[in-house]
XYZ file of C-alpha atoms in Angstrom:
584
model
C 124.169 108.539 160.349
C 121.418 106.800 159.097
C 120.936 103.094 158.509
C 121.673 102.352 155.225
C 118.690 100.150 152.989
C 119.365 96.375 153.369
C 118.208 95.677 149.741
C 121.675 97.572 148.970
C 124.103 95.719 151.375
C 123.278 92.963 149.529
C 123.954 94.387 146.344
C 127.371 94.523 146.946
C 128.431 91.483 144.894
C 126.329 93.031 142.227
C 127.789 96.456 142.057
C 131.422 95.152 142.060
C 130.873 93.194 139.202
C 128.687 96.754 137.707
C 131.878 98.063 137.805
C 133.758 95.902 135.673
C 131.126 96.457 133.073
C 131.151 100.023 133.406
C 134.830 100.225 133.176
C 134.430 98.326 130.045
C 131.566 100.477 128.852
C 133.344 103.570 129.469
C 136.399 102.445 127.444
C 134.140 101.248 125.069
C 132.278 105.002 124.749
C 135.908 106.315 124.244
C 136.546 104.148 121.457
C 133.094 104.903 119.819
C 133.575 108.606 120.323
C 136.907 108.423 118.562
C 136.164 106.524 116.051
C 132.892 106.887 115.230
C 132.763 107.433 111.285
C 134.542 103.811 111.329
C 131.570 102.463 113.067
C 128.974 103.966 110.605
C 130.573 101.702 107.602
C 130.832 98.772 110.184
C 130.658 97.047 113.534
C 131.798 93.503 113.028
C 130.133 92.692 116.911
C 126.449 93.846 115.539
C 124.353 92.498 113.073
C 123.760 95.030 110.165
C 119.697 94.691 111.833
C 121.033 95.776 115.109
C 123.526 98.412 113.693
C 120.808 99.851 111.751
C 118.085 100.594 114.695
C 120.882 101.033 117.128
C 121.711 103.723 114.993
C 118.264 105.426 113.907
C 117.003 105.200 117.998
C 120.278 106.958 119.146
C 120.042 110.427 116.493
C 117.244 111.215 118.432
C 119.166 111.688 121.494
C 121.223 114.513 123.085
C 124.253 112.328 123.474
C 123.991 110.127 120.248
C 127.831 109.058 120.357
C 127.345 107.780 124.037
C 123.934 105.842 123.357
C 125.586 103.884 120.161
C 128.643 103.090 121.929
C 126.996 102.314 125.739
C 124.908 99.722 123.989
C 127.099 98.241 121.238
C 130.181 97.666 123.563
C 127.786 95.856 126.230
C 128.726 91.994 126.416
C 124.532 91.655 126.588
C 124.216 93.551 123.045
C 125.338 90.370 121.317
C 123.107 87.697 123.013
C 120.303 89.811 123.139
C 117.881 90.684 119.971
C 117.819 94.272 119.158
C 115.575 94.978 116.490
C 113.223 97.917 117.478
C 113.980 100.717 119.224
C 111.802 99.730 122.320
C 114.611 97.180 122.495
C 117.340 99.809 122.295
C 115.655 101.777 125.455
C 115.262 98.639 127.333
C 119.112 98.069 126.704
C 119.812 101.303 127.996
C 117.710 101.541 130.737
C 119.582 98.233 132.265
C 122.821 99.930 131.152
C 122.235 102.831 133.058
C 120.780 100.667 135.851
C 124.269 99.107 136.264
C 126.076 102.670 136.388
C 123.932 103.680 139.251
C 124.943 100.916 141.349
C 128.364 101.790 140.665
C 127.930 105.180 141.854
C 125.972 103.992 145.280
C 128.903 101.775 146.234
C 131.298 105.148 145.198
C 129.171 107.330 147.588
C 129.675 104.255 149.956
C 133.002 104.070 149.695
C 133.539 107.799 150.462
C 131.614 107.652 153.685
C 133.929 104.758 154.911
C 137.723 105.426 153.971
C 137.111 109.756 154.362
C 138.095 110.576 158.057
C 137.797 114.069 157.481
C 134.280 114.246 156.380
C 132.243 117.828 157.811
C 128.713 117.292 159.237
C 127.260 118.862 155.791
C 129.572 116.678 153.507
C 128.141 113.781 155.410
C 124.513 114.943 155.248
C 125.009 115.660 151.585
C 126.504 112.029 151.009
C 123.579 110.845 152.475
C 121.115 112.638 150.515
C 123.065 110.840 147.633
C 122.361 107.427 148.798
C 118.742 108.491 149.223
C 118.571 109.677 145.593
C 120.478 107.101 143.946
C 117.726 104.486 145.758
C 114.935 106.481 144.385
C 116.766 106.356 140.892
C 117.074 102.787 141.083
C 113.096 102.506 141.790
C 112.675 105.085 138.851
C 114.385 102.900 136.448
C 112.843 99.901 137.585
C 109.108 101.255 137.080
C 110.217 102.577 133.719
C 111.676 99.679 132.399
C 108.225 97.804 133.744
C 106.219 100.465 131.844
C 107.951 100.114 129.050
C 107.589 96.284 128.635
C 103.893 96.340 129.142
C 104.011 99.350 126.425
C 101.958 98.733 123.269
C 102.451 101.516 119.900
C 98.861 101.740 119.671
C 96.184 102.978 121.597
C 93.734 99.497 121.554
C 93.031 98.033 124.902
C 96.193 95.394 124.362
C 97.933 97.896 126.500
C 98.302 96.090 129.702
C 97.750 97.503 133.440
C 94.635 99.785 132.256
C 96.731 102.562 130.777
C 96.343 104.093 127.671
C 99.509 105.062 125.327
C 99.227 108.846 126.605
C 99.275 107.779 130.486
C 102.439 105.193 129.557
C 104.028 108.411 127.719
C 103.596 110.596 130.674
C 104.148 107.925 133.518
C 107.933 107.044 131.805
C 108.574 110.826 130.903
C 108.217 111.914 134.799
C 109.870 109.019 135.793
C 113.140 109.479 133.834
C 112.498 113.568 134.127
C 112.887 112.462 137.999
C 115.889 110.123 137.523
C 117.790 113.179 136.025
C 116.603 115.319 138.742
C 118.047 112.831 141.178
C 121.976 113.024 139.786
C 121.728 117.051 140.152
C 120.396 116.581 143.636
C 123.316 114.619 144.729
C 125.548 116.968 143.280
C 123.646 120.028 144.683
C 124.325 119.263 148.217
C 128.222 120.043 147.698
C 127.562 123.290 146.592
C 127.577 125.495 149.494
C 131.025 126.543 149.560
C 134.489 126.141 148.368
C 135.383 122.918 150.452
C 132.312 120.846 149.654
C 133.440 120.945 146.105
C 136.267 118.569 146.806
C 133.915 115.685 147.765
C 131.700 116.886 144.551
C 134.630 116.427 142.058
C 134.805 112.577 143.295
C 131.032 112.034 142.397
C 130.567 114.226 139.477
C 132.118 112.162 136.693
C 129.771 109.075 137.682
C 126.717 111.127 137.921
C 127.389 112.930 135.091
C 127.592 109.818 133.051
C 124.194 108.172 134.501
C 122.612 112.018 134.030
C 123.689 111.724 130.041
C 122.508 107.627 130.026
C 118.744 108.749 131.505
C 118.873 111.634 129.471
C 118.846 109.631 126.103
C 116.229 107.102 127.357
C 114.198 110.332 127.759
C 114.705 111.392 124.675
C 114.120 107.806 123.138
C 110.960 107.483 124.845
C 109.732 110.760 123.939
C 110.354 110.094 120.297
C 109.012 106.484 120.495
C 105.675 107.764 122.022
C 105.287 111.030 120.416
C 105.268 109.384 116.751
C 102.919 106.651 118.507
C 100.289 109.146 119.722
C 100.673 111.185 116.195
C 100.103 108.254 114.458
C 96.727 106.847 116.812
C 93.413 107.893 115.546
C 92.395 111.352 117.083
C 88.617 110.307 117.531
C 89.772 107.501 119.610
C 88.831 108.349 123.725
C 90.177 106.569 126.174
C 87.678 104.753 128.316
C 88.872 105.719 131.899
C 89.264 109.629 130.667
C 87.575 112.175 133.553
C 87.049 114.802 131.160
C 86.802 115.895 127.210
C 87.456 118.887 125.521
C 84.992 120.647 123.216
C 85.241 122.206 120.184
C 86.015 125.448 122.313
C 88.460 124.015 124.524
C 85.637 124.064 127.732
C 85.920 121.327 129.780
C 83.476 118.606 130.039
C 83.524 117.229 133.880
C 81.969 113.759 134.374
C 82.650 110.538 136.397
C 84.345 107.809 134.632
C 81.715 105.056 133.597
C 83.533 102.004 135.553
C 83.023 104.064 138.961
C 80.924 102.950 141.546
C 78.121 104.773 142.908
C 79.858 104.408 146.664
C 83.275 105.683 145.009
C 81.468 108.716 143.498
C 79.870 109.770 146.767
C 83.401 109.350 148.378
C 84.981 111.327 146.364
C 82.151 114.137 146.419
C 82.009 114.039 150.288
C 86.072 113.381 150.879
C 87.625 110.737 153.054
C 85.760 110.610 156.203
C 87.735 107.503 157.867
C 90.249 108.848 160.236
C 92.909 105.919 160.382
C 95.270 107.248 163.356
C 94.825 110.475 165.620
C 98.005 113.088 166.480
C 97.217 114.960 169.532
C 100.550 116.584 171.402
C 98.329 116.453 174.713
C 98.291 112.111 174.390
C 94.385 111.928 173.460
C 95.242 110.308 170.571
C 96.935 107.243 168.896
C 100.017 109.380 168.669
C 101.812 112.277 170.044
C 103.570 112.990 167.525
C 103.207 113.160 163.545
C 106.306 111.618 163.077
C 105.092 108.520 164.985
C 101.942 107.832 163.371
C 103.775 108.037 160.006
C 106.347 105.501 161.109
C 102.996 103.451 162.110
C 101.192 103.722 158.688
C 101.461 100.724 156.377
C 103.764 100.043 154.018
C 103.021 100.648 150.144
C 99.404 100.793 150.879
C 97.096 101.368 147.893
C 94.386 102.431 150.035
C 94.217 106.093 151.328
C 95.448 106.344 155.208
C 94.266 109.192 156.460
C 95.932 111.008 159.733
C 94.229 113.482 161.619
C 96.570 115.977 163.067
C 94.660 117.854 166.308
C 95.358 121.547 166.741
C 98.553 122.685 168.161
C 102.415 123.310 167.009
C 104.129 120.133 166.487
C 108.143 120.992 166.756
C 108.969 117.998 164.594
C 110.883 116.806 161.452
C 108.668 114.561 159.451
C 109.913 112.285 156.645
C 107.260 110.548 154.630
C 109.544 108.150 152.771
C 108.717 106.496 149.425
C 107.448 103.298 150.734
C 104.868 105.316 152.859
C 102.268 105.257 149.902
C 98.771 107.001 149.550
C 98.970 108.857 153.149
C 96.713 112.112 153.438
C 97.268 114.538 156.775
C 94.535 116.326 157.608
C 94.951 119.221 160.141
C 92.421 121.236 162.123
C 92.744 124.551 160.338
C 95.827 126.000 158.588
C 95.765 128.374 161.293
C 95.756 126.036 164.023
C 97.935 123.123 163.346
C 101.413 123.686 162.479
C 104.205 121.529 161.632
C 107.703 123.692 162.386
C 111.348 123.469 162.657
C 114.290 125.552 161.467
C 116.791 123.364 160.091
C 119.152 125.344 157.936
C 122.242 125.271 155.485
C 124.411 128.110 157.590
C 123.875 125.427 160.754
C 125.198 122.420 158.670
C 122.139 121.146 156.620
C 122.169 120.558 152.654
C 119.300 121.993 151.450
C 117.504 118.975 150.880
C 118.031 117.760 154.496
C 116.877 121.279 155.706
C 113.266 120.375 155.022
C 110.570 120.529 158.065
C 108.660 118.215 156.568
C 109.781 115.935 153.443
C 107.338 114.213 151.144
C 108.389 111.196 148.749
C 105.570 108.523 148.995
C 103.438 108.346 146.031
C 99.712 109.812 146.285
C 100.450 112.220 149.455
C 97.527 114.647 149.979
C 97.334 117.554 152.693
C 94.991 119.900 153.485
C 94.160 122.699 156.429
C 97.620 122.850 157.978
C 100.664 124.930 157.842
C 104.502 123.659 157.154
C 106.604 126.067 158.317
C 110.588 126.500 158.451
C 111.210 129.334 161.095
C 115.383 129.527 160.362
C 114.805 133.096 159.073
C 116.330 134.995 156.275
C 119.843 135.286 157.653
C 120.059 131.420 157.526
C 120.057 131.417 153.885
C 118.343 128.006 152.672
C 115.919 126.880 154.943
C 113.352 124.513 153.341
C 109.401 124.237 155.265
C 108.561 121.803 152.708
C 109.954 119.349 150.103
C 107.742 117.041 147.700
C 109.482 114.478 145.266
C 106.315 112.183 145.802
C 104.019 111.611 142.065
C 100.505 112.656 142.384
C 101.012 114.649 145.579
C 97.953 117.191 146.206
C 97.734 119.982 148.974
C 94.402 122.042 149.543
C 94.365 125.092 151.979
C 97.993 124.858 153.292
C 100.101 127.581 154.413
C 103.928 126.943 153.175
C 105.949 129.383 155.105
C 109.683 130.266 155.383
C 112.198 132.729 153.785
C 114.661 131.621 151.247
C 113.614 128.378 149.584
C 110.237 127.997 151.383
C 108.935 125.023 148.892
C 110.922 122.854 147.453
C 108.701 121.259 144.577
C 111.643 118.591 144.230
C 110.417 116.146 141.310
C 107.552 114.330 140.029
C 103.997 115.605 139.567
C 102.276 118.097 142.047
C 99.277 120.261 142.655
C 98.414 123.157 145.249
C 94.908 124.606 145.266
C 93.661 127.387 147.643
C 97.213 127.205 149.265
C 99.238 130.271 150.684
C 102.797 130.126 149.939
C 105.656 132.759 151.594
C 109.235 133.662 151.341
C 111.943 135.863 149.892
C 114.881 134.342 147.583
C 114.036 131.448 145.218
C 111.394 130.529 147.671
C 109.252 128.269 144.941
C 112.380 125.980 143.530
C 112.632 122.536 142.291
C 112.105 120.333 139.120
C 109.143 119.141 139.379
C 106.178 118.997 136.920
C 103.688 121.117 139.360
C 100.515 123.563 139.102
C 99.284 126.307 141.643
C 95.648 126.869 141.407
C 93.655 129.596 143.282
C 96.428 129.889 145.643
C 98.293 133.124 147.408
C 102.011 133.866 146.659
C 103.405 136.283 148.906
C 106.959 137.720 148.395
C 108.162 138.589 152.490
C 110.840 141.525 153.594
C 114.176 139.689 153.054
C 117.435 140.868 154.399
C 119.140 144.248 153.835
C 120.498 144.159 150.286
C 118.654 140.879 148.762
C 116.228 140.668 146.270
C 113.176 138.436 145.845
C 112.532 135.600 143.664
C 109.643 133.741 143.708
C 110.347 130.895 141.697
C 113.729 129.218 140.596
C 112.657 126.159 138.569
C 115.890 123.917 137.773
C 115.066 121.797 134.627
C 118.438 120.253 132.710
C 117.183 118.844 130.110
C 114.576 119.934 127.343
C 112.744 116.748 127.121
C 111.933 116.880 130.596
C 107.890 117.363 131.330
C 109.101 119.672 134.281
C 108.029 123.197 134.757
C 106.628 125.274 137.236
C 102.926 126.430 136.460
C 100.938 129.401 138.649
C 97.564 129.902 137.080
C 94.434 131.540 138.288
C 96.733 132.808 141.642
C 97.226 135.945 143.493
C 101.059 137.569 143.291
C 101.687 139.885 146.258
C 103.235 140.658 149.380
C 103.420 140.483 152.834
C 102.349 143.344 155.072
C 105.978 143.777 156.303
C 107.422 144.072 152.491
C 104.739 146.269 151.428
C 105.504 148.887 153.421
C 108.992 148.634 152.231
C 108.990 147.244 148.858
C 110.637 150.211 147.307
C 113.727 149.051 148.907
C 113.286 145.094 147.996
C 112.937 144.217 144.286
C 110.760 141.229 143.545
C 110.997 139.308 140.392
C 108.300 136.649 138.855
C 111.770 134.341 138.872
C 115.207 133.255 137.748
C 116.730 130.296 135.696
C 118.437 128.052 138.283
C 119.316 125.709 135.510
C 120.028 125.977 132.376
C 116.587 124.972 130.776
C 114.363 126.550 133.622
C 110.934 126.959 132.834
C 107.998 128.605 134.454
C 104.399 129.843 133.468
C 102.170 132.431 135.071
C 99.134 132.839 133.677
C 95.083 134.328 134.422
C 96.674 135.488 137.547
C 96.517 138.884 139.604
C 100.053 140.193 139.917
C 100.398 143.392 142.082
C 102.987 145.912 141.838
C 105.242 144.516 144.267
C 106.802 142.841 141.133
C 109.580 144.573 139.106
C 108.472 145.842 135.704
C 111.408 143.777 134.619
C 109.629 140.445 135.833
C 112.508 138.137 135.516
C 116.185 138.238 137.134
C 119.138 136.558 135.722
C 120.774 133.667 137.947
C 124.515 134.828 136.820
C 125.627 136.738 134.138
C 124.331 135.089 130.571
C 123.704 131.819 132.504
C 120.710 129.770 130.436
C 119.359 133.419 129.164
C 119.149 131.553 125.917
C 117.742 128.275 126.752
C 115.135 129.097 129.494
C 111.517 129.331 129.092
C 109.280 132.176 130.847
C 105.860 132.731 129.500
C 103.012 135.154 130.591
C 99.151 134.449 129.309
C 96.701 136.851 130.514
C 97.638 137.626 133.663
C 95.927 140.866 135.456
C 97.235 143.707 137.877
C 99.691 146.343 137.757
C 102.481 143.938 137.794
C 101.381 141.841 134.922
C 102.506 144.879 132.254
C 104.632 143.012 129.981
C 105.937 146.282 128.035
C 109.425 146.223 130.510
C 109.778 142.764 130.834
C 113.748 141.683 130.001
C 114.153 140.980 126.261
C 115.628 137.558 126.544
C 114.899 134.804 123.929
C 112.839 132.523 126.152
C 110.851 135.284 127.496
C 107.598 136.037 126.022
C 104.095 137.000 126.176
C 101.850 134.033 125.094
C 98.910 134.469 122.549
C 97.792 131.232 121.415
C 95.168 129.580 123.179
C 96.569 125.808 122.041
C 99.654 127.142 123.897
C 98.257 127.808 126.798
C 96.215 124.709 127.376
C 99.235 122.678 127.149
C 100.152 123.827 130.935
C 96.901 123.367 132.370
C 96.489 120.571 134.854
C 94.981 118.151 132.658
C 97.455 118.220 130.618
C 100.733 119.248 132.374
C 100.025 117.010 135.097
C 97.779 114.478 133.477
C 95.146 116.134 136.133
C 92.387 114.251 134.169
C 93.911 110.558 135.529
C 93.896 111.384 139.436
C 93.106 114.940 140.579
C 89.481 113.693 141.076
C 90.742 111.027 143.431
C 91.878 113.626 145.874
C 88.423 115.222 146.925
C 90.034 118.605 146.417
C 88.703 121.140 144.026
C 90.476 122.093 140.763
C 90.106 122.861 137.433
C 91.539 120.844 134.532
C 91.542 124.018 132.133
C 91.967 127.433 131.131
């Protein structure tokens, strides 16, 4: 069992107090839901001003009764001034943080008191602690951004960020927090026995997820309103590109960037901070050792060069290891590989050969691999939850669940991703550009699913975008493709969103295009779009006739899913030194 964070050991007393607050809040929620019609007329605890702003702000959420009742019944509401939507969001975030702390200690208690836990249940509970830890950071960062946020796009926005950048960052953080709650519960879904532990945690996790959903809806409502009111001619002084009237990109370096920085970005990083070589000729024999030795919370790029070879190891880049970069000596020569899998006791989350959570991670010219094989079910080669992560000329190879695009904003260019069932899955905001995406030969009676996107809330800014890529089959599948149907994707969660655009799709893809998850689940709420694709598999005339499946014809709509818009690429992709295109 991995050691728990010292910071959360110190939260024990706070957690116990938070439990009392949460109980009081929960009681208040129950009372509030039962008597909302009375509350609409009068709440003696609240001033008329607070009552009105709270009702107005909560009206934009998916769970308005919970939104109102949780804040109205909190002891702090009578002592803290709430006069704006921003105040309501801050109160919601603070209450959510207390609920998350309570859930942390619930998980800890299960670990220490349940004596008959299986290996996978213990792994799943550890995954929950990691997810809850990350949720607390995401809520803290959202609150900090909220406090710095101003309602207009003038220079009085603190921190050097534009109104749009603040909006993108806050929506990304809360979208990730929602995903964290699902990740915790998903760890207990591999067999019936696991579900007993899941039931113990479910109410607390779902409560936090709903609270996060409400905060996200209010943030979206506030920022959308402010951006719509902003002058359309005003430009962000640090914008890296602009669109002309025809929608084409106009590239350029920002005026504030020095000539030295421009040269570094154009040529790519040259300074190597650590060399990994299995033969002992470098600074470290293993990649994990190099990661452990890297600085914590670095604001500068820290480059780890990996000499050619096959590295049989599990690599975990934790959230404190920021701005790391792995550079291999060729994608076919530099391979990180392992074979953890669900059948042998791992959770899907924990099965990753390489896991990335440190913000600003980059990788180029190497392979991430899981060799468990198709019979071992979920076995992840690469899991990425880091914000602003990018991969260039990398191979990502496995079978079921090859690439877990877990959360946050990600970009993949000139990569090869190969697998069988749901082999690109998760709830990140991610764009694949100029990549080769190949289905492999699965087990008998299996179907290949290229994507399984897992958006759970319609306000999350997440989805899988495949742009200017090549969707095909590996040689072993090509020879037997009629025996193993391959589909573009299926909905893992209710608001699943996947966009395929300007890509070449081979005849390996079934004419129906998309496949259900189970029965009618998510068929009315998913969003699957195809835009200007080519090849025999791009014919949309025989696609499934679900409400959310359609061919995109509006250029403006397609532009929403380009890197410049969907992952705020104009503010960070240039710093990767990787090639990219921001628009169509």
